[in-house]
Each structure stands twice: as C-alpha cells, then as structure tokens.
Short mmCIF file of C-alpha atoms in Angstrom, two decimals:
data_model
loop_
_atom_site.label_atom_id
_atom_site.label_comp_id
_atom_site.label_asym_id
_atom_site.label_seq_id
_atom_site.Cartn_x
_atom_site.Cartn_y
_atom_site.Cartn_z
CA UNK A 1 -2.30 -6.28 -8.61
CA UNK A 2 -1.76 -9.99 -9.03
CA UNK A 3 -1.48 -12.86 -6.60
CA UNK A 4 -1.43 -12.72 -2.81
CA UNK A 5 2.08 -12.23 -1.39
CA UNK A 6 0.54 -12.38 2.10
CA UNK A 7 -1.25 -15.68 1.61
CA UNK A 8 0.32 -17.30 4.69
CA UNK A 9 -1.67 -16.52 7.86
CA UNK A 10 1.53 -16.38 9.92
CA UNK A 11 2.90 -13.58 7.76
CA UNK A 12 -0.34 -11.64 8.06
CA UNK A 13 -0.19 -11.92 11.84
CA UNK A 14 3.25 -10.29 11.75
CA UNK A 15 2.30 -7.59 9.24
CA UNK A 16 0.99 -5.02 11.71
CA UNK A 17 3.99 -5.61 13.97
CA UNK A 18 6.33 -4.84 11.08
CA UNK A 19 4.15 -2.01 9.74
CA UNK A 20 2.74 -0.23 12.81
CA UNK A 21 0.66 2.91 13.02
CA UNK A 22 3.02 5.79 12.29
CA UNK A 23 3.51 9.11 10.56
CA UNK A 24 1.99 7.78 7.32
CA UNK A 25 -1.26 6.81 9.03
CA UNK A 26 -1.29 10.14 10.86
CA UNK A 27 -1.02 11.93 7.50
CA UNK A 28 -4.04 10.12 6.05
CA UNK A 29 -6.13 10.66 9.18
CA UNK A 30 -5.27 14.36 9.19
CA UNK A 31 -6.18 14.61 5.51
CA UNK A 32 -9.54 12.95 6.16
CA UNK A 33 -10.22 15.38 8.98
CA UNK A 34 -9.10 18.37 6.91
CA UNK A 35 -11.54 17.38 4.15
CA UNK A 36 -14.30 16.67 6.69
CA UNK A 37 -14.65 13.42 4.78
CA UNK A 38 -17.85 11.51 5.46
CA UNK A 39 -17.12 8.72 2.97
CA UNK A 40 -13.66 7.20 2.54
CA UNK A 41 -12.40 4.39 0.32
CA UNK A 42 -9.19 2.67 1.44
CA UNK A 43 -7.85 0.91 -1.66
CA UNK A 44 -5.43 -1.87 -0.70
CA UNK A 45 -6.46 -1.77 2.96
CA UNK A 46 -4.56 -4.92 3.97
CA UNK A 47 -5.07 -5.82 7.63
CA UNK A 48 -7.15 -2.67 8.10
CA UNK A 49 -5.03 -1.06 10.81
CA UNK A 50 -5.38 2.39 9.23
CA UNK A 51 -8.85 1.67 7.86
CA UNK A 52 -10.37 0.96 11.26
CA UNK A 53 -8.83 4.10 12.75
CA UNK A 54 -10.58 6.18 10.07
CA UNK A 55 -14.00 4.78 10.97
CA UNK A 56 -15.13 7.52 13.33
CA UNK A 57 -18.81 8.24 14.16
CA UNK A 58 -20.73 9.66 11.20
CA UNK A 59 -18.19 8.47 8.66
CA UNK A 60 -18.59 5.65 6.13
CA UNK A 61 -15.34 3.75 5.51
CA UNK A 62 -14.84 1.05 2.87
CA UNK A 63 -11.77 -1.18 2.74
CA UNK A 64 -10.90 -3.01 -0.48
CA UNK A 65 -8.10 -5.56 -0.83
CA UNK A 66 -7.34 -8.53 -3.13
CA UNK A 67 -5.76 -10.58 -0.31
CA UNK A 68 -8.42 -12.82 1.22
CA UNK A 69 -5.99 -13.78 3.97
CA UNK A 70 -5.49 -10.17 4.98
CA UNK A 71 -9.19 -9.33 4.88
CA UNK A 72 -10.06 -12.41 6.91
CA UNK A 73 -7.65 -11.10 9.54
CA UNK A 74 -8.99 -7.53 9.28
CA UNK A 75 -12.56 -8.68 9.86
CA UNK A 76 -11.57 -10.21 13.22
CA UNK A 77 -9.95 -7.09 14.67
CA UNK A 78 -11.51 -4.63 17.16
CA UNK A 79 -13.61 -2.02 15.36
CA UNK A 80 -13.93 -4.11 12.20
CA UNK A 81 -17.71 -3.90 12.36
CA UNK A 82 -17.49 -0.17 11.59
CA UNK A 83 -15.92 -0.82 8.16
CA UNK A 84 -17.38 -2.31 4.98
CA UNK A 85 -14.82 -4.84 3.74
CA UNK A 86 -14.71 -5.79 0.06
CA UNK A 87 -12.65 -8.64 -1.38
CA UNK A 88 -10.99 -7.80 -4.68
CA UNK A 89 -8.97 -5.28 -6.63
CA UNK A 90 -10.06 -2.21 -8.58
CA UNK A 91 -12.83 -4.08 -10.37
CA UNK A 92 -14.52 -4.56 -6.99
CA UNK A 93 -14.63 -0.80 -6.33
CA UNK A 94 -18.13 0.66 -6.49
CA UNK A 95 -18.00 3.65 -8.83
CA UNK A 96 -20.59 5.59 -6.85
CA UNK A 97 -19.15 9.05 -7.47
CA UNK A 98 -19.78 10.20 -3.91
CA UNK A 99 -16.63 9.44 -1.89
CA UNK A 100 -14.81 12.42 -0.39
CA UNK A 101 -11.44 10.68 -0.15
CA UNK A 102 -9.73 7.72 -1.79
CA UNK A 103 -6.46 6.73 -0.17
CA UNK A 104 -3.98 3.99 -0.83
CA UNK A 105 -1.30 3.41 1.81
CA UNK A 106 1.55 0.94 2.24
CA UNK A 107 2.86 1.52 -1.31
CA UNK A 108 -0.22 -0.28 -2.64
CA UNK A 109 -0.17 1.64 -5.92
CA UNK A 110 3.28 0.21 -6.62
CA UNK A 111 1.68 -3.23 -6.92
CA UNK A 112 -0.43 -1.95 -9.82
CA UNK A 113 1.19 -2.83 -13.14
CA UNK A 114 2.02 -0.33 -15.85
CA UNK A 115 -0.75 -1.79 -18.01
CA UNK A 116 -3.34 -1.59 -15.21
CA UNK A 117 -2.38 1.81 -13.82
CA UNK A 118 -4.54 4.01 -16.11
CA UNK A 119 -7.67 1.88 -15.58
CA UNK A 120 -7.15 1.70 -11.81
CA UNK A 121 -6.83 5.49 -11.53
CA UNK A 122 -9.91 5.95 -13.72
CA UNK A 123 -11.92 3.57 -11.53
CA UNK A 124 -10.85 5.33 -8.34
CA UNK A 125 -11.77 8.66 -9.91
CA UNK A 126 -15.26 7.33 -10.62
CA UNK A 127 -15.64 6.45 -6.94
CA UNK A 128 -15.03 10.10 -5.98
CA UNK A 129 -17.35 13.07 -6.10
CA UNK A 130 -16.21 16.11 -8.10
CA UNK A 131 -13.75 17.88 -5.83
CA UNK A 132 -12.96 14.67 -4.01
CA UNK A 133 -9.35 13.85 -3.22
CA UNK A 134 -7.07 10.91 -3.97
CA UNK A 135 -3.84 10.42 -2.03
CA UNK A 136 -1.18 7.72 -2.02
CA UNK A 137 2.56 7.22 -1.68
CA UNK A 138 5.12 5.69 -4.03
CA UNK A 139 8.89 5.21 -3.95
CA UNK A 140 11.13 7.35 -6.13
CA UNK A 141 12.91 5.14 -8.69
CA UNK A 142 15.89 7.52 -8.68
CA UNK A 143 16.69 6.41 -5.11
CA UNK A 144 17.07 2.78 -6.33
CA UNK A 145 15.83 1.30 -3.05
CA UNK A 146 15.93 -2.23 -4.46
CA UNK A 147 19.73 -2.15 -4.40
CA UNK A 148 19.46 -2.51 -0.59
CA UNK A 149 17.18 -5.55 -0.75
CA UNK A 150 19.78 -8.29 -1.13
CA UNK A 151 20.25 -11.21 1.27
CA UNK A 152 23.33 -9.74 2.95
CA UNK A 153 21.56 -6.49 3.82
CA UNK A 154 18.21 -7.98 4.85
CA UNK A 155 19.03 -11.29 6.55
CA UNK A 156 17.79 -11.54 10.12
CA UNK A 157 16.46 -13.84 12.84
CA UNK A 158 13.88 -13.06 15.53
CA UNK A 159 11.42 -14.64 17.92
CA UNK A 160 7.83 -13.77 17.02
CA UNK A 161 4.28 -14.61 18.12
CA UNK A 162 4.31 -17.42 15.56
CA UNK A 163 7.71 -18.78 16.61
CA UNK A 164 11.33 -18.26 15.61
CA UNK A 165 11.68 -16.71 12.17
CA UNK A 166 14.60 -16.42 9.75
CA UNK A 167 14.00 -13.94 6.95
CA UNK A 168 15.67 -12.20 4.04
CA UNK A 169 14.95 -10.66 0.65
CA UNK A 170 16.36 -11.33 -2.80
CA UNK A 171 15.77 -9.21 -5.90
CA UNK A 172 15.31 -11.46 -8.93
CA UNK A 173 14.51 -9.00 -11.70
CA UNK A 174 14.83 -5.28 -12.45
CA UNK A 175 13.47 -4.00 -15.74
CA UNK A 176 12.49 -0.40 -16.54
CA UNK A 177 10.94 0.35 -13.16
CA UNK A 178 9.54 -3.15 -12.63
CA UNK A 179 11.22 -4.85 -9.67
CA UNK A 180 10.59 -8.45 -8.64
CA UNK A 181 11.80 -9.72 -5.29
CA UNK A 182 11.32 -12.79 -3.14
CA UNK A 183 10.74 -12.45 0.59
CA UNK A 184 11.99 -15.60 2.33
CA UNK A 185 10.48 -16.61 5.67
CA UNK A 186 11.78 -19.76 7.35
CA UNK A 187 9.69 -20.82 10.34
CA UNK A 188 10.57 -23.35 13.04
CA UNK A 189 9.31 -26.23 10.92
CA UNK A 190 12.15 -25.47 8.49
CA UNK A 191 9.84 -24.62 5.61
CA UNK A 192 10.83 -21.57 3.59
CA UNK A 193 7.66 -19.66 2.82
CA UNK A 194 8.58 -17.52 -0.17
CA UNK A 195 6.35 -14.62 -1.19
CA UNK A 196 7.09 -13.13 -4.59
CA UNK A 197 6.40 -9.41 -4.91
CA UNK A 198 6.29 -7.28 -8.05
CA UNK A 199 6.62 -3.52 -7.60
CA UNK A 200 6.40 -0.79 -10.23
CA UNK A 201 8.54 2.28 -9.55
CA UNK A 202 7.22 5.43 -11.26
CA UNK A 203 8.66 8.89 -11.58
CA UNK A 204 6.70 11.89 -10.32
CA UNK A 205 6.13 12.83 -13.95
CA UNK A 206 4.67 9.42 -14.78
CA UNK A 207 2.36 9.55 -11.76
CA UNK A 208 1.24 13.07 -12.65
CA UNK A 209 0.51 12.09 -16.25
CA UNK A 210 -1.56 9.11 -15.09
CA UNK A 211 -3.59 11.25 -12.71
CA UNK A 212 -4.22 13.92 -15.34
CA UNK A 213 -5.41 11.30 -17.83
CA UNK A 214 -7.85 9.96 -15.20
CA UNK A 215 -9.41 13.38 -14.71
CA UNK A 216 -7.50 14.75 -11.72
CA UNK A 217 -6.07 18.23 -11.29
CA UNK A 218 -4.30 20.29 -8.60
CA UNK A 219 -1.75 17.48 -8.40
CA UNK A 220 0.77 17.90 -5.60
CA UNK A 221 3.73 15.61 -4.91
CA UNK A 222 5.82 15.92 -1.77
CA UNK A 223 8.91 14.12 -0.51
CA UNK A 224 7.50 13.06 2.84
CA UNK A 225 4.61 13.00 5.26
CA UNK A 226 5.25 16.51 6.53
CA UNK A 227 5.17 18.29 3.19
CA UNK A 228 8.91 18.14 2.44
CA UNK A 229 9.92 19.56 -0.95
CA UNK A 230 10.92 17.09 -3.67
CA UNK A 231 14.56 16.77 -4.68
CA UNK A 232 16.36 14.35 -6.97
CA UNK A 233 17.42 12.42 -3.86
CA UNK A 234 13.92 12.10 -2.38
CA UNK A 235 13.13 8.50 -1.51
CA UNK A 236 9.36 8.90 -1.36
CA UNK A 237 6.53 10.64 -3.21
CA UNK A 238 3.42 11.53 -1.22
CA UNK A 239 0.83 12.43 -3.82
CA UNK A 240 -2.46 14.28 -3.53
CA UNK A 241 -4.84 15.28 -6.34
CA UNK A 242 -8.38 16.56 -6.78
CA UNK A 243 -11.01 15.14 -9.10
CA UNK A 244 -12.15 17.75 -11.59
#
C-alpha cells in the first residue's frame, strides 16, 4: 500500500457520501456478532464509517490506515473515541495474537502489491488468536472491471458539500493483474486534483494460496455478501478464513 490517493481533504469529505453504509458493512457487522468478537482489527479503515459502527459496548476495535488525511477525518466523527486509531500500514499492526476478527473492507487488500501480499497476510495472522477469523473482499480479474473505467463511461458533474465537481477516471496501465488508474476531480477553482490508484486483481486461487501460506485454513470464497456461489462471471470475491 503506497501513497495516499485520498490526500485531499475535499475528497475525504465526499468519501462516505460515495461509499455509504450498505450490505458490505452489514456483512462485517453480522460476522463480528456471529463470532461474538470482543477484539476487532479493521485494516484499511479509511474514514472509519464501518469501524465506528463495530465499536459496541464491551468490544475493543482498532482501526489502521496509511492515509493520515482519512484518519484525521475519522478521529473527528461521532463515536470516534470508542476506537483506537493507528496511522500506518501493516507494519503498524500490533501482532498481539489475541484478536477475534481481522477485516479489510472497501477493496483495501487490492491496494496491497503482489510483493507485499504474503507479508501483509502473515502480519494479520499474527494479530489473530488461533481460531480467529480474517475476512475481506476483492474483485474478480475475470470480470475485467477496469474496462468500464474510461473517461466516457465515468465522466460526470455534480454539486457537492465542497462545491461543484467534475470527475472522471482513466486507466493508464494494465499488466498481469496490476491496474493503474487516475481519478480526476476538478473543483470550482479549476484545479484538477488527480489521485493515482494502483490495484492488484487476484484470482480466488491466488488469494487462497496466499492465505494458506500465512497459516489460514477453512478458506471460503463467495461471490457476494449473501453467500452467493462463485461462477466464472462473478464480479466479487468475499473471502473468509480461520487461523490455524
């Protein structure tokens, strides 16, 4: 996970509007309740919308994110005092071996490079107790979602809380599952704030192999938030695994 694609405070303010509480957050909350989790690590917590909702009485919740801009915003939100916020990536994760659940929402794991992926999974495993659960989602490369991310398909204008905004996306590189795209955001001052994002698309087999190497078993991959069965056309993997 490199750089901070959400380094502009105006973009962070719009993030929760564009990524509201939905079926994905409901899935993670239900999983936490099912596990009777008393300690949860949210890796790549962003603005903390999901993180804060997990912080119920009697539960310890830790949010970790490399974006200082996002965490600064998260710390100002209602309920933020119930969460421990940690600036940084996987190297900032405390490997305490006592968490019941590690989750990673918002396609966070897709920002982890191929080279970093094994070490990140190993670190998250060390944060969990034996029998603890990791869960995250990732896009299926076979669906080739990036082919819909061109300017023509994504261009739009809208009035927002930070003023009129013109926005679009442009893919600049595709190489063996690594996809680089620029998100353009033109505010009323005429300045184009460009955030460059690098995503790593992995097959279900690649994700499974990574989890097994990190010491996880009982690996289950579904095609959606309601337990849909995987097919070749599935757009999403929702992954769950147990630390041995």
